[in-house]
Amino acid sequence: EPEVTQTPSHQVTQMGQEVILRCVPISNHLYFYWYRQILGQKVEFLVSFYNNEISEKSEIFDDQFSVERPDGSNFTLKIRSTKLEDSAMYFCASGRTGYEQYFGPGTRLTVT
Amino acid sequence: QKEVEQNSGPLSVPEGAIASLNCTYSDRVSQSFFWYRQYSGKSPELIMSIYSNGDKEDGRFTAQLNKASQYVSLLIRDSQPSDSATYLCAVNPPGGSARQLTFGSGTQLTVLP
């Protein structure tokens, strides 16, 4: 069964550094999302992406964040200058219809 | 502020029993509702979606939706120890596709052998 994949599984970075989190959505899906989950807290929406543009973004998704679909398979989340409070699990999700969303295994980001 | 509320639990049921998980949502015009299962340290796994009032059954799982009461529930029949996880309720607002999911904080379920 096709799955969303994410790399790396764990990323450690220093405050102020840029990180790029990578995702390969399920191949026939058209809708892509990023969520994050701070340890012990709710899953929070960051951004949705469809037809090569952002469909919706949350208040969390400020100018420090950007998303890109550089080719036909990858979907990336960039954080330009990481802060301590960016430490979280970042989940990529994809969907065929824009309603049901299937999550990848996540990238644990630790900012020191 | 659109909210999705769940009892955090923990909810413990014996093996073979029915587990009942509940969720309420504040945005009356919400249209799509989902249940995810999240094992500790893992990502959310979609187990049920429901879009109209009534019951929807899939194997041992039944989702129930009552839009008038702004209430959605998940029943797990013949609970197994492998069902022990946190169950997340998620709600999608109206206005087209590619919309954000708003998640509840989850209910932790333990199925006792």
Short mmCIF file of C-alpha atoms in Angstrom, two decimals:
data_model
loop_
_atom_site.label_atom_id
_atom_site.label_comp_id
_atom_site.label_asym_id
_atom_site.label_seq_id
_atom_site.Cartn_x
_atom_site.Cartn_y
_atom_site.Cartn_z
CA GLU A 1 0.00 0.00 0.00
CA PRO A 2 1.46 3.40 -0.96
CA GLU A 3 2.65 5.58 1.90
CA VAL A 4 3.85 9.11 2.47
CA THR A 5 7.56 9.13 3.25
CA GLN A 6 9.57 11.80 5.06
CA THR A 7 13.27 12.48 5.49
CA PRO A 8 15.13 12.82 7.70
CA SER A 9 13.46 11.03 10.58
CA HIS A 10 15.34 13.22 13.05
CA GLN A 11 17.02 16.56 12.47
CA VAL A 12 19.07 18.40 15.07
CA THR A 13 19.97 21.99 14.30
CA GLN A 14 21.23 25.07 16.07
CA MET A 15 19.05 28.08 16.66
CA GLY A 16 19.16 30.45 13.70
CA GLN A 17 20.03 27.78 11.16
CA GLU A 18 17.91 26.89 8.14
CA VAL A 19 16.37 23.46 7.82
CA ILE A 20 14.59 21.73 4.97
CA LEU A 21 12.24 18.89 5.72
CA ARG A 22 11.41 16.60 2.83
CA CYS A 23 8.34 14.61 1.97
CA VAL A 24 7.34 12.30 -0.86
CA PRO A 25 3.53 12.23 -1.01
CA ILE A 26 1.54 9.28 -2.32
CA SER A 27 2.01 9.31 -6.08
CA ASN A 28 -1.53 9.99 -7.33
CA HIS A 29 -2.35 12.53 -4.64
CA LEU A 30 -2.83 16.17 -5.52
CA TYR A 31 -3.22 17.84 -2.14
CA PHE A 32 -0.33 18.28 0.24
CA TYR A 33 -0.11 19.48 3.82
CA TRP A 34 2.29 20.15 6.65
CA TYR A 35 1.34 19.82 10.30
CA ARG A 36 3.37 19.92 13.47
CA GLN A 37 2.96 18.42 16.92
CA ILE A 38 4.87 19.80 19.86
CA LEU A 39 5.51 17.07 22.44
CA GLY A 40 2.36 16.40 24.46
CA GLN A 41 0.25 18.86 22.47
CA LYS A 42 -2.30 18.78 19.67
CA VAL A 43 -1.53 18.27 16.03
CA GLU A 44 -1.50 21.76 14.47
CA PHE A 45 -2.06 22.70 10.85
CA LEU A 46 0.64 24.71 9.11
CA VAL A 47 -0.12 24.87 5.39
CA SER A 48 -1.95 23.21 2.53
CA PHE A 49 -0.79 23.15 -1.09
CA TYR A 50 -2.64 22.40 -4.29
CA ASN A 51 -2.01 23.08 -7.96
CA ASN A 52 1.46 24.43 -7.21
CA GLU A 53 0.33 27.06 -4.78
CA ILE A 54 -0.55 27.51 -1.15
CA SER A 55 -4.27 26.97 -0.54
CA GLU A 56 -4.40 27.85 3.11
CA LYS A 57 -1.96 28.64 5.90
CA SER A 58 -2.21 29.07 9.64
CA GLU A 59 -0.94 31.86 11.85
CA ILE A 60 2.02 29.64 12.72
CA PHE A 61 3.14 29.66 9.08
CA ASP A 62 4.83 33.05 9.11
CA ASP A 63 7.59 34.45 6.90
CA GLN A 64 10.09 32.04 8.42
CA PHE A 65 8.34 29.14 6.69
CA SER A 66 8.04 28.27 3.04
CA VAL A 67 6.94 25.26 1.02
CA GLU A 68 7.94 24.06 -2.38
CA ARG A 69 7.19 21.25 -4.78
CA PRO A 70 10.48 21.29 -6.70
CA ASP A 71 9.65 18.32 -8.90
CA GLY A 72 6.87 15.84 -9.51
CA SER A 73 7.46 13.85 -6.36
CA ASN A 74 8.94 15.92 -3.53
CA PHE A 75 7.26 18.41 -1.22
CA THR A 76 9.47 20.41 1.12
CA LEU A 77 9.08 22.62 4.16
CA LYS A 78 11.82 25.16 4.82
CA ILE A 79 12.32 26.99 8.08
CA ARG A 80 14.69 29.87 7.45
CA SER A 81 15.96 30.73 10.91
CA THR A 82 14.99 28.15 13.47
CA LYS A 83 13.95 29.04 16.99
CA LEU A 84 13.87 26.86 20.08
CA GLU A 85 10.06 26.81 19.91
CA ASP A 86 10.20 25.23 16.46
CA SER A 87 11.22 21.95 18.11
CA ALA A 88 8.41 19.53 17.27
CA MET A 89 7.38 16.59 15.13
CA TYR A 90 6.60 17.77 11.62
CA PHE A 91 4.17 15.67 9.64
CA CYS A 92 3.60 15.79 5.94
CA ALA A 93 0.21 14.58 4.68
CA SER A 94 -1.30 14.08 1.28
CA GLY A 95 -4.73 13.42 -0.13
CA ARG A 96 -6.32 12.52 -3.42
CA THR A 97 -9.57 14.43 -2.94
CA GLY A 98 -8.65 17.24 -0.58
CA TYR A 99 -10.67 15.78 2.27
CA GLU A 100 -9.07 12.60 3.63
CA GLN A 101 -5.47 13.22 4.57
CA TYR A 102 -2.82 10.53 4.98
CA PHE A 103 0.13 11.28 7.19
CA GLY A 104 3.78 10.40 6.82
CA PRO A 105 5.89 9.09 9.72
CA GLY A 106 7.16 12.55 10.63
CA THR A 107 10.46 14.34 11.14
CA ARG A 108 11.48 15.10 14.68
CA LEU A 109 13.11 18.55 14.67
CA THR A 110 15.24 19.46 17.65
CA VAL A 111 16.53 23.02 17.83
CA THR A 112 19.35 23.59 20.34
CA GLN B 1 -11.65 30.09 17.84
CA LYS B 2 -12.74 26.81 16.32
CA GLU B 3 -12.40 24.05 18.88
CA VAL B 4 -12.56 20.29 18.88
CA GLU B 5 -13.01 18.81 22.33
CA GLN B 6 -12.33 15.28 23.50
CA ASN B 7 -12.08 13.65 26.89
CA SER B 8 -8.38 13.08 27.37
CA GLY B 9 -8.94 9.84 29.27
CA PRO B 10 -7.34 7.55 29.93
CA LEU B 11 -10.18 5.25 28.97
CA SER B 12 -9.68 1.64 29.94
CA VAL B 13 -11.81 -1.23 28.64
CA PRO B 14 -11.36 -4.98 28.92
CA GLU B 15 -10.49 -7.00 25.85
CA GLY B 16 -13.58 -7.85 23.83
CA ALA B 17 -15.62 -4.91 25.14
CA ILE B 18 -16.93 -1.92 23.20
CA ALA B 19 -14.88 1.27 23.50
CA SER B 20 -16.79 4.51 23.01
CA LEU B 21 -14.91 7.69 22.16
CA ASN B 22 -16.59 11.06 21.95
CA CYS B 23 -15.87 14.41 20.35
CA THR B 24 -17.66 17.74 20.15
CA TYR B 25 -16.88 20.63 17.84
CA SER B 26 -17.69 24.29 18.05
CA ASP B 27 -18.02 25.35 14.39
CA ARG B 28 -21.59 24.54 13.44
CA VAL B 29 -20.85 24.66 9.71
CA SER B 30 -18.11 22.01 9.83
CA GLN B 31 -18.69 19.42 7.14
CA SER B 32 -16.13 16.64 7.28
CA PHE B 33 -15.11 14.58 10.28
CA PHE B 34 -12.31 12.13 10.79
CA TRP B 35 -10.94 9.75 13.37
CA TYR B 36 -7.24 9.11 13.52
CA ARG B 37 -5.34 6.62 15.65
CA GLN B 38 -1.93 7.63 16.98
CA TYR B 39 0.36 5.15 18.66
CA SER B 40 2.91 6.62 21.02
CA GLY B 41 5.74 8.24 19.07
CA LYS B 42 4.06 7.59 15.73
CA SER B 43 2.08 9.63 13.22
CA PRO B 44 -1.73 9.87 13.00
CA GLU B 45 -3.31 7.06 10.99
CA LEU B 46 -6.69 7.69 9.36
CA ILE B 47 -9.21 5.07 10.43
CA MET B 48 -12.63 6.60 9.68
CA SER B 49 -14.18 9.50 7.82
CA ILE B 50 -17.82 10.59 8.04
CA TYR B 51 -19.59 13.36 6.19
CA SER B 52 -23.34 12.99 6.84
CA ASN B 53 -25.53 12.41 9.86
CA GLY B 54 -25.92 8.86 11.06
CA ASP B 55 -23.67 5.86 11.41
CA LYS B 56 -20.87 4.59 9.23
CA GLU B 57 -19.42 1.15 9.84
CA ASP B 58 -16.05 -0.24 8.77
CA GLY B 59 -15.12 -3.57 10.28
CA ARG B 60 -14.97 -3.22 14.05
CA PHE B 61 -15.25 0.57 13.85
CA THR B 62 -18.44 2.64 13.74
CA ALA B 63 -18.43 6.40 13.43
CA GLN B 64 -21.54 8.32 14.43
CA LEU B 65 -22.29 11.92 13.49
CA ASN B 66 -24.96 14.24 14.84
CA LYS B 67 -24.55 17.68 13.29
CA ALA B 68 -27.45 19.18 15.25
CA SER B 69 -25.67 18.32 18.50
CA GLN B 70 -22.22 19.00 17.01
CA TYR B 71 -21.14 15.59 18.16
CA VAL B 72 -19.17 12.79 16.57
CA SER B 73 -18.24 9.49 18.16
CA LEU B 74 -16.26 6.36 17.44
CA LEU B 75 -17.22 2.91 18.65
CA ILE B 76 -14.70 0.10 18.62
CA ARG B 77 -16.30 -3.32 18.94
CA ASP B 78 -14.45 -6.38 20.24
CA SER B 79 -11.60 -4.19 21.48
CA GLN B 80 -8.13 -5.71 21.26
CA PRO B 81 -4.94 -4.80 23.15
CA SER B 82 -3.55 -3.63 19.78
CA ASP B 83 -6.26 -0.93 19.77
CA SER B 84 -4.49 0.73 22.72
CA ALA B 85 -3.54 4.15 21.36
CA THR B 86 -4.60 7.79 21.38
CA TYR B 87 -7.62 8.49 19.18
CA LEU B 88 -7.76 11.90 17.56
CA CYS B 89 -10.93 13.55 16.32
CA ALA B 90 -10.38 15.96 13.43
CA VAL B 91 -12.75 18.37 11.74
CA ASN B 92 -12.62 20.01 8.34
CA PRO B 93 -14.41 23.33 7.75
CA PRO B 94 -16.57 24.00 4.69
CA GLY B 95 -15.40 26.01 1.73
CA GLY B 96 -13.84 23.51 -0.59
CA SER B 97 -11.03 21.04 -0.46
CA ALA B 98 -7.45 21.33 0.78
CA ARG B 99 -8.73 22.78 4.00
CA GLN B 100 -6.99 22.43 7.28
CA LEU B 101 -7.90 19.77 9.78
CA THR B 102 -8.49 20.98 13.32
CA PHE B 103 -7.57 18.24 15.78
CA GLY B 104 -8.74 17.52 19.27
CA SER B 105 -6.23 16.70 21.96
CA GLY B 106 -7.08 13.00 21.73
CA THR B 107 -8.44 10.30 24.01
CA GLN B 108 -5.98 7.73 25.29
CA LEU B 109 -7.48 4.24 25.12
CA THR B 110 -6.08 1.24 26.95
CA VAL B 111 -7.49 -2.21 26.22
CA LEU B 112 -6.71 -4.57 29.08
CA PRO B 113 -5.99 -8.23 28.22
#
